[in-house]
PDB file of C-alpha atoms in Angstrom:
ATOM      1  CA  UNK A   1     -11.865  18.675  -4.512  1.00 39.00           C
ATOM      2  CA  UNK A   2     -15.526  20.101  -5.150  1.00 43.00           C
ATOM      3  CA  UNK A   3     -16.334  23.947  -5.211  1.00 45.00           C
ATOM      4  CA  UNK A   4     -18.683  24.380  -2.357  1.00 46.00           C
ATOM      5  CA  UNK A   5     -21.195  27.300  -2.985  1.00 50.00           C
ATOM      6  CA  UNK A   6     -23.114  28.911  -0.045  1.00 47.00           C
ATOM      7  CA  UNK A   7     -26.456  29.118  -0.848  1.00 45.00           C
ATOM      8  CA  UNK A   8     -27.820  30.865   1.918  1.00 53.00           C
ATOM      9  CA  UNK A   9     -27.806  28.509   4.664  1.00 55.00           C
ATOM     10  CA  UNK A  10     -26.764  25.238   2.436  1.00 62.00           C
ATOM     11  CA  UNK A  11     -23.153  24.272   0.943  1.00 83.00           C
ATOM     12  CA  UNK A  12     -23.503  23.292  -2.497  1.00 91.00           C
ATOM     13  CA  UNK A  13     -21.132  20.656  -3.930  1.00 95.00           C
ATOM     14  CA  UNK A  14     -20.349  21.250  -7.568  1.00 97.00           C
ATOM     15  CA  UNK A  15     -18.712  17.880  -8.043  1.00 97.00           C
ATOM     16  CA  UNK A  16     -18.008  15.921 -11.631  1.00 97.00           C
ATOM     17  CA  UNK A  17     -20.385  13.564 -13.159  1.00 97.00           C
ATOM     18  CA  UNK A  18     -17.985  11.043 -12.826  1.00 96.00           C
ATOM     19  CA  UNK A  19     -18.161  10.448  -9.199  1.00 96.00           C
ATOM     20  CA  UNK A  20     -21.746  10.930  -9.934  1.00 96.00           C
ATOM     21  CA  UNK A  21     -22.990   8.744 -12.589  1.00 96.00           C
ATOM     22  CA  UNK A  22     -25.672   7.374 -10.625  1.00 96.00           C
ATOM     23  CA  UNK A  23     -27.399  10.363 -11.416  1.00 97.00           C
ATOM     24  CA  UNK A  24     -27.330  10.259 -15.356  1.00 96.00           C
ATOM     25  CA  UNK A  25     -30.583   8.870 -15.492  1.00 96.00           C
ATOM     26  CA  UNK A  26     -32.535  11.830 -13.860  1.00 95.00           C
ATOM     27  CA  UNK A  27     -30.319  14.636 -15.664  1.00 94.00           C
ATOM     28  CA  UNK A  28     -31.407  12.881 -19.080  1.00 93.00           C
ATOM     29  CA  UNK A  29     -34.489  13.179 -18.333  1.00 92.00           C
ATOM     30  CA  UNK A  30     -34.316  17.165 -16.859  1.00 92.00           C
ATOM     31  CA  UNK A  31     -32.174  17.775 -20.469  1.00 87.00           C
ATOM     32  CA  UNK A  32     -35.303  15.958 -22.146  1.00 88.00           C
ATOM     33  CA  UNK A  33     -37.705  17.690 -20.402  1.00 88.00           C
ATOM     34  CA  UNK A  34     -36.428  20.864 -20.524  1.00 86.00           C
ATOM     35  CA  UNK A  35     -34.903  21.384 -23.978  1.00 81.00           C
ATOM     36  CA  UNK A  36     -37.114  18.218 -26.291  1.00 78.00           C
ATOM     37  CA  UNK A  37     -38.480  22.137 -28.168  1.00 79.00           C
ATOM     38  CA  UNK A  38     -35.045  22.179 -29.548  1.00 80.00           C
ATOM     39  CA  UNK A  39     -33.972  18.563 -30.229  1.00 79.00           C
ATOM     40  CA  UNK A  40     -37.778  16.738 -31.004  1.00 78.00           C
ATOM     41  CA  UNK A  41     -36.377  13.900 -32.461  1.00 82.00           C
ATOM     42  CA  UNK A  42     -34.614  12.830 -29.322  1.00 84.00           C
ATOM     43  CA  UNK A  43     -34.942  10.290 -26.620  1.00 88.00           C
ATOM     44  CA  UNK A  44     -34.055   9.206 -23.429  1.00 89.00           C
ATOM     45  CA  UNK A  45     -32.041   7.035 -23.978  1.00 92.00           C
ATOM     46  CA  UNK A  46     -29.976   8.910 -26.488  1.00 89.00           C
ATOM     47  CA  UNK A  47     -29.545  11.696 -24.052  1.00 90.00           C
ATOM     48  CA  UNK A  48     -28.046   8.487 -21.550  1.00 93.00           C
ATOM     49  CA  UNK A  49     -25.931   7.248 -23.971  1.00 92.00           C
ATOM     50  CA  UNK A  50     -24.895  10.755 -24.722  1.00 90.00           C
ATOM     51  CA  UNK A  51     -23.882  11.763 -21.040  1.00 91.00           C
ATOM     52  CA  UNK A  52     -21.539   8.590 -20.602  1.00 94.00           C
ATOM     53  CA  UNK A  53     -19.070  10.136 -22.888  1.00 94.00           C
ATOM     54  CA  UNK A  54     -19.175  13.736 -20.124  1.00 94.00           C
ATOM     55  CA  UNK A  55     -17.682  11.173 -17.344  1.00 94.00           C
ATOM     56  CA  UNK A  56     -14.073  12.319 -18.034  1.00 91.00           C
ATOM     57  CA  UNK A  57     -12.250  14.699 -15.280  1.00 93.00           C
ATOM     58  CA  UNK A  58      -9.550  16.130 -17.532  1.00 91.00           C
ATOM     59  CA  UNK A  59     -10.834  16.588 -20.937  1.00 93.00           C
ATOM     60  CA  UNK A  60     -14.214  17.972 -22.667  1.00 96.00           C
ATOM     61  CA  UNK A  61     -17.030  16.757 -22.457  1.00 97.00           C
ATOM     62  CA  UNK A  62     -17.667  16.963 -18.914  1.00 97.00           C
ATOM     63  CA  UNK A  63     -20.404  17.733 -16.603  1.00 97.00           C
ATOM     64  CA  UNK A  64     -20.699  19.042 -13.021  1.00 97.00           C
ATOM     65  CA  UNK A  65     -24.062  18.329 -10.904  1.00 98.00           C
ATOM     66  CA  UNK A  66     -24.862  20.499  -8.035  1.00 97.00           C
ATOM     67  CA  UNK A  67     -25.510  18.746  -4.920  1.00 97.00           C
ATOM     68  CA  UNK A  68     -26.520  19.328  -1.125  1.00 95.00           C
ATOM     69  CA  UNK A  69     -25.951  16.637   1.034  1.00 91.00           C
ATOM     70  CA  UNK A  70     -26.704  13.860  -1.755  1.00 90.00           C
ATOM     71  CA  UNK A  71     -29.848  15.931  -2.715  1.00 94.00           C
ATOM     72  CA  UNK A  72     -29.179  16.905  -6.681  1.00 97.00           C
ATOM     73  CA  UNK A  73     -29.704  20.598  -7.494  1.00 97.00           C
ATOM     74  CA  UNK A  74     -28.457  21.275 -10.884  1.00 97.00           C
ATOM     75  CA  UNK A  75     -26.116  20.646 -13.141  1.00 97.00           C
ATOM     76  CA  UNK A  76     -23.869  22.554 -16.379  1.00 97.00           C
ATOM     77  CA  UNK A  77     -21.470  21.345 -18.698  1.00 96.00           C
ATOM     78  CA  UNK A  78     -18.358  21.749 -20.189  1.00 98.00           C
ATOM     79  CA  UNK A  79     -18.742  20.866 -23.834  1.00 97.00           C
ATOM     80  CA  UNK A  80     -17.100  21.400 -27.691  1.00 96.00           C
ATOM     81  CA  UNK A  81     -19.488  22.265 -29.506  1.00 92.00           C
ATOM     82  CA  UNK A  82     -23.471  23.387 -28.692  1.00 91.00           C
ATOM     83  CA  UNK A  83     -24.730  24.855 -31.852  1.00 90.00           C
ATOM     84  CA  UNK A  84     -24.580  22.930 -35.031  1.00 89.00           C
ATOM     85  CA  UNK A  85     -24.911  26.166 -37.086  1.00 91.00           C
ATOM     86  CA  UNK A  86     -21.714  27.740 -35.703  1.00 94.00           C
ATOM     87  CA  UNK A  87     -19.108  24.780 -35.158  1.00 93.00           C
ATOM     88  CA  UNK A  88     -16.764  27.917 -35.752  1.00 94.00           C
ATOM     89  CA  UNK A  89     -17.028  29.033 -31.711  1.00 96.00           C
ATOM     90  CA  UNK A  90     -15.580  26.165 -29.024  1.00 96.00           C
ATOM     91  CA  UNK A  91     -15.775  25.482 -26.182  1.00 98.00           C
ATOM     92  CA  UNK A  92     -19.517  26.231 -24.716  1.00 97.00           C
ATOM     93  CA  UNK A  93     -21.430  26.351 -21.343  1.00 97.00           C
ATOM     94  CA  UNK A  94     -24.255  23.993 -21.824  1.00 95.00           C
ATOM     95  CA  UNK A  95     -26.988  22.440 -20.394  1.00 94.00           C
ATOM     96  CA  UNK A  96     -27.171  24.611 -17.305  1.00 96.00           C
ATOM     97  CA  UNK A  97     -30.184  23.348 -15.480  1.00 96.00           C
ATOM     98  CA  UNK A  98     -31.408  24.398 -11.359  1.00 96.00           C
ATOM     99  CA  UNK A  99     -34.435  22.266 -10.431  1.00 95.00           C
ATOM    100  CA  UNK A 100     -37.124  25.060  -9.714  1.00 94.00           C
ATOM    101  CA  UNK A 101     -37.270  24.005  -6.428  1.00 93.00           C
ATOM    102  CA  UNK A 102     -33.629  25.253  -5.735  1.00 95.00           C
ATOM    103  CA  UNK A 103     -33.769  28.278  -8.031  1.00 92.00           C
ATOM    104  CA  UNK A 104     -33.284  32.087  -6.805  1.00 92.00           C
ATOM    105  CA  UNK A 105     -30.686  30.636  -4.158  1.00 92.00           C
ATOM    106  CA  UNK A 106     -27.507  30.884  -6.722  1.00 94.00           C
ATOM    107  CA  UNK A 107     -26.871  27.654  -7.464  1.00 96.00           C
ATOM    108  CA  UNK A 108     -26.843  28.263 -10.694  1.00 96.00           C
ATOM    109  CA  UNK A 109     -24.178  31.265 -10.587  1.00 96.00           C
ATOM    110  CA  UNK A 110     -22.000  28.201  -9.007  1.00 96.00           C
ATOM    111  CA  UNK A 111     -22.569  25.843 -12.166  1.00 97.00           C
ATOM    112  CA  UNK A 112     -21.609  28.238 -14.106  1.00 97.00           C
ATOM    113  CA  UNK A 113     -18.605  29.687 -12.305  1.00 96.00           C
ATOM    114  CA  UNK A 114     -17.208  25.793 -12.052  1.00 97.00           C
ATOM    115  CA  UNK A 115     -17.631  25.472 -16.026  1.00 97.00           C
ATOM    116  CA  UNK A 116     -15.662  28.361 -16.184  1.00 97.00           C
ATOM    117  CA  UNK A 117     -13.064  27.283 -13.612  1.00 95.00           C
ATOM    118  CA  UNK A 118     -12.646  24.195 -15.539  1.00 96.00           C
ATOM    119  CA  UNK A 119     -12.470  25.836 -19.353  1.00 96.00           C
ATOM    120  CA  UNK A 120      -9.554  27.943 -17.613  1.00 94.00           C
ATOM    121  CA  UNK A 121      -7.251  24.955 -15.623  1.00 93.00           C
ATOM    122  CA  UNK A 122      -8.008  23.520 -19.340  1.00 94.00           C
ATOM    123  CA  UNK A 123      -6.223  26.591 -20.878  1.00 93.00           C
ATOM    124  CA  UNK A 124      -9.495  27.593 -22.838  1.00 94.00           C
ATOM    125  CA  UNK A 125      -9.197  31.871 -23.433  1.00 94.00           C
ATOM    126  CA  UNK A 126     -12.929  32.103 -24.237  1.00 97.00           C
ATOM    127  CA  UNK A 127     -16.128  30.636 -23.452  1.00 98.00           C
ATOM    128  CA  UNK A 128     -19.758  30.148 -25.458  1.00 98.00           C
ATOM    129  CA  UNK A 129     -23.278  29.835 -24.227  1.00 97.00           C
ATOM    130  CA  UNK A 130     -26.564  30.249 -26.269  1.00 96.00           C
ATOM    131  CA  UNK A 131     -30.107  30.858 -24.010  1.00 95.00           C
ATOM    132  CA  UNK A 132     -33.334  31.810 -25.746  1.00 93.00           C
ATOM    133  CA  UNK A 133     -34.273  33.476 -22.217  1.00 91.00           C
ATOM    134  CA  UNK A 134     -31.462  33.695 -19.884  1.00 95.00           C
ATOM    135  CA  UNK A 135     -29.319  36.975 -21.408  1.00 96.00           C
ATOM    136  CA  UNK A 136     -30.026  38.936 -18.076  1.00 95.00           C
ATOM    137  CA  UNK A 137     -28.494  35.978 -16.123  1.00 97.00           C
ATOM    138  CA  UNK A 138     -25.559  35.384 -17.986  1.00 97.00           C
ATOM    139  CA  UNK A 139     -24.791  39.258 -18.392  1.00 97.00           C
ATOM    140  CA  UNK A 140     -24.987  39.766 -14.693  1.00 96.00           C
ATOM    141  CA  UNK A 141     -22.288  36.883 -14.591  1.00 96.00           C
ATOM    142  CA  UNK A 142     -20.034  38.876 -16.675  1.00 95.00           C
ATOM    143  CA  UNK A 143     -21.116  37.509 -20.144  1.00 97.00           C
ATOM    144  CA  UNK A 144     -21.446  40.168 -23.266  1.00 97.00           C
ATOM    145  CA  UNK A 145     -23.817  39.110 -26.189  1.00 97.00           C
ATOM    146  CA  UNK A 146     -22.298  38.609 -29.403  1.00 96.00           C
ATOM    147  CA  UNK A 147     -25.023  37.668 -31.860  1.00 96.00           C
ATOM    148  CA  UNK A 148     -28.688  37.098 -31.714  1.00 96.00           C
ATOM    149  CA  UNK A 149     -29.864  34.278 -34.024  1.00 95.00           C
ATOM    150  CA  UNK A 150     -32.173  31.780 -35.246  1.00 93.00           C
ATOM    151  CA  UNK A 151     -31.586  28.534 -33.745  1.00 93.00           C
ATOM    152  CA  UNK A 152     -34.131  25.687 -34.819  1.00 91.00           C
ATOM    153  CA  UNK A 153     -36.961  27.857 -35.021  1.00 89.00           C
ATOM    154  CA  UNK A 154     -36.593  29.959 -31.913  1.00 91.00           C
ATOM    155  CA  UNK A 155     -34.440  33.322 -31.387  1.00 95.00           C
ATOM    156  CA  UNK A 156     -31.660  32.706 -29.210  1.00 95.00           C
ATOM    157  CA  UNK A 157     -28.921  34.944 -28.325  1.00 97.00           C
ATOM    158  CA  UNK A 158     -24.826  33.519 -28.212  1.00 97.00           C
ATOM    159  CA  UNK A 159     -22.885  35.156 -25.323  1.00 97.00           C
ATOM    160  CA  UNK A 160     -19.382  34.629 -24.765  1.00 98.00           C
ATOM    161  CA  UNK A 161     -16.951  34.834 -21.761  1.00 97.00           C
ATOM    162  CA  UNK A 162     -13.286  36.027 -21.840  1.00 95.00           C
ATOM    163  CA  UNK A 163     -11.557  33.398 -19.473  1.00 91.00           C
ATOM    164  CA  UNK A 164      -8.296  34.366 -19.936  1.00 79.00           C
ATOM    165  CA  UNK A 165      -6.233  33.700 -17.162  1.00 62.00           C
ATOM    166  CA  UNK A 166      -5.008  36.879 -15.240  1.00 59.00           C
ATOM    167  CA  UNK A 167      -1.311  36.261 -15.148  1.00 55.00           C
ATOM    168  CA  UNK A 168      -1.681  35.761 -19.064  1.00 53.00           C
ATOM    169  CA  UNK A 169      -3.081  39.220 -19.823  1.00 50.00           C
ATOM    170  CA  UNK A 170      -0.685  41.773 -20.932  1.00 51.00           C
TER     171      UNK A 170
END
């Protein structure tokens, strides 16, 4: 069953990829356009290749797209590792993406809540994310920072989430 988000007079759908995989071609090329600074040697087609293997439903990789009424808004994902430099930290938020024409209207607070719904039913304790811009965002959702680095040439700050189930807190 999808997580429906209201986003002020729309329900978003945060469904899987899998029922979705019609729509791997446009999110490789938002992932392309959006982070190519950080990954220049990449294609297309590599990042289409690549998002076949997030089609699974009950293990990681995944990825969730963001949809209103067949219209795609967004999309996050569920993945291993994010950050070749600290293969130490698992699992991570990545790829969080709104298209700007549905940004400001918190459909990216769903994404993000549905990664984290999922790291949790998959009995994760803690989650990752790295953003070069997005701190402010991530801290309003409840993320604290835990090192600022240098990631491929560009500053970036890694934020983590404790997901620990309630009833598993002492």
């Amino acid at each position: 069953m999808p997580i429906r988000a209201y986003d002020g007079g729309d329900t978003v759908r945060i469904e899987y990829l899998g029922d979705n995989a019609a729509l791997i071609p446009t999110l490789a090329q938002w992932h392309y356009e959006q982070w190519r600074y950080l990954n220049p040697n990449e294609t297309i087609e590599r990042y289409i290749a690549q998002m076949h293997s997030h089609l699974d439903k009950k293990r990681i990789p995944m990825t969730f797209v963001a949809l209103n009424e067949g219209i795609l808004m967004g999309r996050s994902s569920l993945v291993a590792y994010d950050m070749d430099i600290r293969i130490d930290l698992s699992p991570w938020l990545s790829s969080l993406y709104v298209s700007p024409i549905f940004r400001g209207r918190g459909v990216g607070s769903a994404l993000v809540h549905r990664v984290i719904k999922e790291a949790e039913t998959l009995g994760e304790e803690m989650l990752y994310v790295f953003t070069p811009d997005r701190e402010g965002f991530y801290r309003r959702l409840g993320w604290s920072t835990v090192e600022r680095t240098e990631y491929r040439g560009y500053e970036v700050s890694i934020m983590a989430r404790d997901i620990t189930p309630p009833h598993l807190v002492a």
